[in-house]
Amino acid sequence: AHMKKGLIKIYGNAGQFVGFRMHGGTIYVQKDCGGRGGACMTDGTIVVGGFLESVLPTFTIEGLRKKVKIEEGEVVEAPFYLFLGDLTENGRGRLFVAKEPNPHLGHYEKFL
C-alpha cells in the first residue's frame, strides 16, 4: 500500500519509516519521529514538529521556512528545515523538520 493523497495527523510521536514509499498527500507528526522518515518517497509532504533522529543521506536541504501549511486553515508557525527527496527514487517529496528541537541538524545550514 502506498499513500497517494489525503492527510494523516499524528498528535503524538511516530516510529521509524514514516511515509515509506509515499507517493503523495501529507503526514503531520506533531511530536517526535524515529529515523528514516520519507524513505523511498517520490512525492508528498511529511512535517515533523518535534525531534527527528536523523535525515536520510538521500535527501538534500532546500531551505528554511518560517511556517508550514498542514491543510486549509491550519498553519504551523515556526522555523522549519525543508529537505527534498528521496533522491534515489528521483523523488520530489518534501520533508519539513522543526528547527528548534533539532539543533543537531544545524550543520545543513552551511549548504544553503
mmCIF file of C-alpha atoms in Angstrom:
data_model
loop_
_atom_site.group_PDB
_atom_site.id
_atom_site.type_symbol
_atom_site.label_atom_id
_atom_site.label_comp_id
_atom_site.label_asym_id
_atom_site.label_seq_id
_atom_site.Cartn_x
_atom_site.Cartn_y
_atom_site.Cartn_z
ATOM 1 C CA ALA A 1 0.000 0.000 0.000
ATOM 2 C CA HIS A 2 1.240 3.455 -0.918
ATOM 3 C CA MET A 3 -0.103 6.782 0.297
ATOM 4 C CA LYS A 4 -1.101 8.810 -2.785
ATOM 5 C CA LYS A 5 -3.235 11.605 -1.335
ATOM 6 C CA GLY A 6 -5.004 12.711 1.805
ATOM 7 C CA LEU A 7 -3.854 13.789 5.252
ATOM 8 C CA ILE A 8 -2.697 11.800 8.269
ATOM 9 C CA LYS A 9 -2.264 13.691 11.557
ATOM 10 C CA ILE A 10 -0.343 12.023 14.365
ATOM 11 C CA TYR A 11 -0.898 14.014 17.562
ATOM 12 C CA GLY A 12 1.903 12.221 19.386
ATOM 13 C CA ASN A 13 5.146 10.502 18.452
ATOM 14 C CA ALA A 14 5.806 8.236 15.461
ATOM 15 C CA GLY A 15 8.295 5.439 14.952
ATOM 16 C CA GLN A 16 10.714 4.811 12.108
ATOM 17 C CA PHE A 17 9.938 4.861 8.372
ATOM 18 C CA VAL A 18 7.114 7.445 8.461
ATOM 19 C CA GLY A 19 5.971 7.918 4.860
ATOM 20 C CA PHE A 20 7.784 4.858 3.495
ATOM 21 C CA ARG A 21 7.137 4.645 -0.278
ATOM 22 C CA MET A 22 4.856 7.687 -0.099
ATOM 23 C CA HIS A 23 3.562 8.977 -3.466
ATOM 24 C CA GLY A 24 1.542 11.992 -2.327
ATOM 25 C CA GLY A 25 -0.527 13.521 0.436
ATOM 26 C CA THR A 26 0.581 14.903 3.792
ATOM 27 C CA ILE A 27 1.676 13.299 7.063
ATOM 28 C CA TYR A 28 1.907 15.616 10.072
ATOM 29 C CA VAL A 29 3.730 14.251 13.137
ATOM 30 C CA GLN A 30 3.125 16.772 15.903
ATOM 31 C CA LYS A 31 5.877 15.474 18.198
ATOM 32 C CA ASP A 32 8.973 13.277 17.779
ATOM 33 C CA CYS A 33 9.732 10.872 14.960
ATOM 34 C CA GLY A 34 12.114 7.939 14.586
ATOM 35 C CA GLY A 35 14.691 7.808 11.806
ATOM 36 C CA ARG A 36 14.353 7.032 8.113
ATOM 37 C CA GLY A 37 11.376 9.325 7.542
ATOM 38 C CA GLY A 38 10.425 9.548 3.876
ATOM 39 C CA ALA A 39 12.460 6.529 2.784
ATOM 40 C CA CYS A 40 11.704 5.762 -0.885
ATOM 41 C CA MET A 41 9.148 8.584 -1.154
ATOM 42 C CA THR A 42 8.546 10.077 -4.599
ATOM 43 C CA ASP A 43 6.118 12.879 -3.725
ATOM 44 C CA GLY A 44 4.091 14.261 -0.843
ATOM 45 C CA THR A 45 4.840 16.135 2.354
ATOM 46 C CA ILE A 46 5.976 14.991 5.789
ATOM 47 C CA VAL A 47 6.011 17.537 8.626
ATOM 48 C CA VAL A 48 7.812 16.710 11.889
ATOM 49 C CA GLY A 49 7.071 19.162 14.696
ATOM 50 C CA GLY A 50 9.401 17.564 17.251
ATOM 51 C CA PHE A 51 12.737 15.759 17.338
ATOM 52 C CA LEU A 52 13.855 13.761 14.291
ATOM 53 C CA GLU A 53 16.701 11.322 14.890
ATOM 54 C CA SER A 54 18.350 11.981 11.524
ATOM 55 C CA VAL A 55 17.639 12.806 7.900
ATOM 56 C CA LEU A 56 18.422 10.171 5.295
ATOM 57 C CA PRO A 57 21.535 10.940 3.219
ATOM 58 C CA THR A 58 19.356 10.622 0.103
ATOM 59 C CA PHE A 59 17.612 13.904 0.987
ATOM 60 C CA THR A 60 19.043 17.335 0.228
ATOM 61 C CA ILE A 61 18.402 20.554 2.102
ATOM 62 C CA GLU A 62 16.396 23.091 0.119
ATOM 63 C CA GLY A 63 15.970 25.892 2.631
ATOM 64 C CA LEU A 64 14.396 27.243 5.790
ATOM 65 C CA ARG A 65 10.708 28.119 6.049
ATOM 66 C CA LYS A 66 9.020 30.336 8.646
ATOM 67 C CA LYS A 67 5.795 28.314 8.578
ATOM 68 C CA VAL A 68 4.269 25.191 7.056
ATOM 69 C CA LYS A 69 0.700 24.713 5.815
ATOM 70 C CA ILE A 70 -0.785 21.426 7.011
ATOM 71 C CA GLU A 71 -4.226 21.833 5.454
ATOM 72 C CA GLU A 72 -6.675 24.613 4.632
ATOM 73 C CA GLY A 73 -6.947 26.747 7.762
ATOM 74 C CA GLU A 74 -4.078 25.062 9.645
ATOM 75 C CA VAL A 75 -0.586 26.514 9.550
ATOM 76 C CA VAL A 76 2.272 25.728 11.940
ATOM 77 C CA GLU A 77 4.241 28.932 12.526
ATOM 78 C CA ALA A 78 7.801 28.032 13.497
ATOM 79 C CA PRO A 79 11.095 27.761 11.614
ATOM 80 C CA PHE A 80 11.404 24.505 9.661
ATOM 81 C CA TYR A 81 14.195 22.940 7.634
ATOM 82 C CA LEU A 82 12.963 21.838 4.203
ATOM 83 C CA PHE A 83 14.560 18.729 2.701
ATOM 84 C CA LEU A 84 13.773 17.239 -0.731
ATOM 85 C CA GLY A 85 13.975 13.586 -1.725
ATOM 86 C CA ASP A 86 14.164 10.654 -1.804
ATOM 87 C CA LEU A 87 16.790 11.268 -4.478
ATOM 88 C CA THR A 88 17.402 7.531 -5.031
ATOM 89 C CA GLU A 89 13.789 7.377 -6.276
ATOM 90 C CA ASN A 90 14.066 10.648 -8.257
ATOM 91 C CA GLY A 91 11.656 11.884 -5.619
ATOM 92 C CA ARG A 92 10.102 15.309 -5.209
ATOM 93 C CA GLY A 93 8.936 14.675 -1.658
ATOM 94 C CA ARG A 94 9.141 17.424 0.939
ATOM 95 C CA LEU A 95 10.330 16.759 4.490
ATOM 96 C CA PHE A 96 9.782 19.666 6.886
ATOM 97 C CA VAL A 97 11.608 19.327 10.222
ATOM 98 C CA ALA A 98 11.148 21.819 13.068
ATOM 99 C CA LYS A 99 14.403 23.676 13.647
ATOM 100 C CA GLU A 100 14.219 24.347 17.394
ATOM 101 C CA PRO A 101 14.042 20.746 18.686
ATOM 102 C CA ASN A 102 16.728 19.631 16.192
ATOM 103 C CA PRO A 103 19.961 21.567 16.827
ATOM 104 C CA HIS A 104 21.918 18.537 15.537
ATOM 105 C CA LEU A 105 20.644 19.375 12.019
ATOM 106 C CA GLY A 106 22.182 22.861 12.118
ATOM 107 C CA HIS A 107 25.209 21.726 10.091
ATOM 108 C CA TYR A 108 22.949 21.589 6.989
ATOM 109 C CA GLU A 109 22.617 25.390 7.058
ATOM 110 C CA LYS A 110 26.105 25.801 5.558
ATOM 111 C CA PHE A 111 24.719 24.273 2.335
ATOM 112 C CA LEU A 112 22.080 26.985 1.912
#
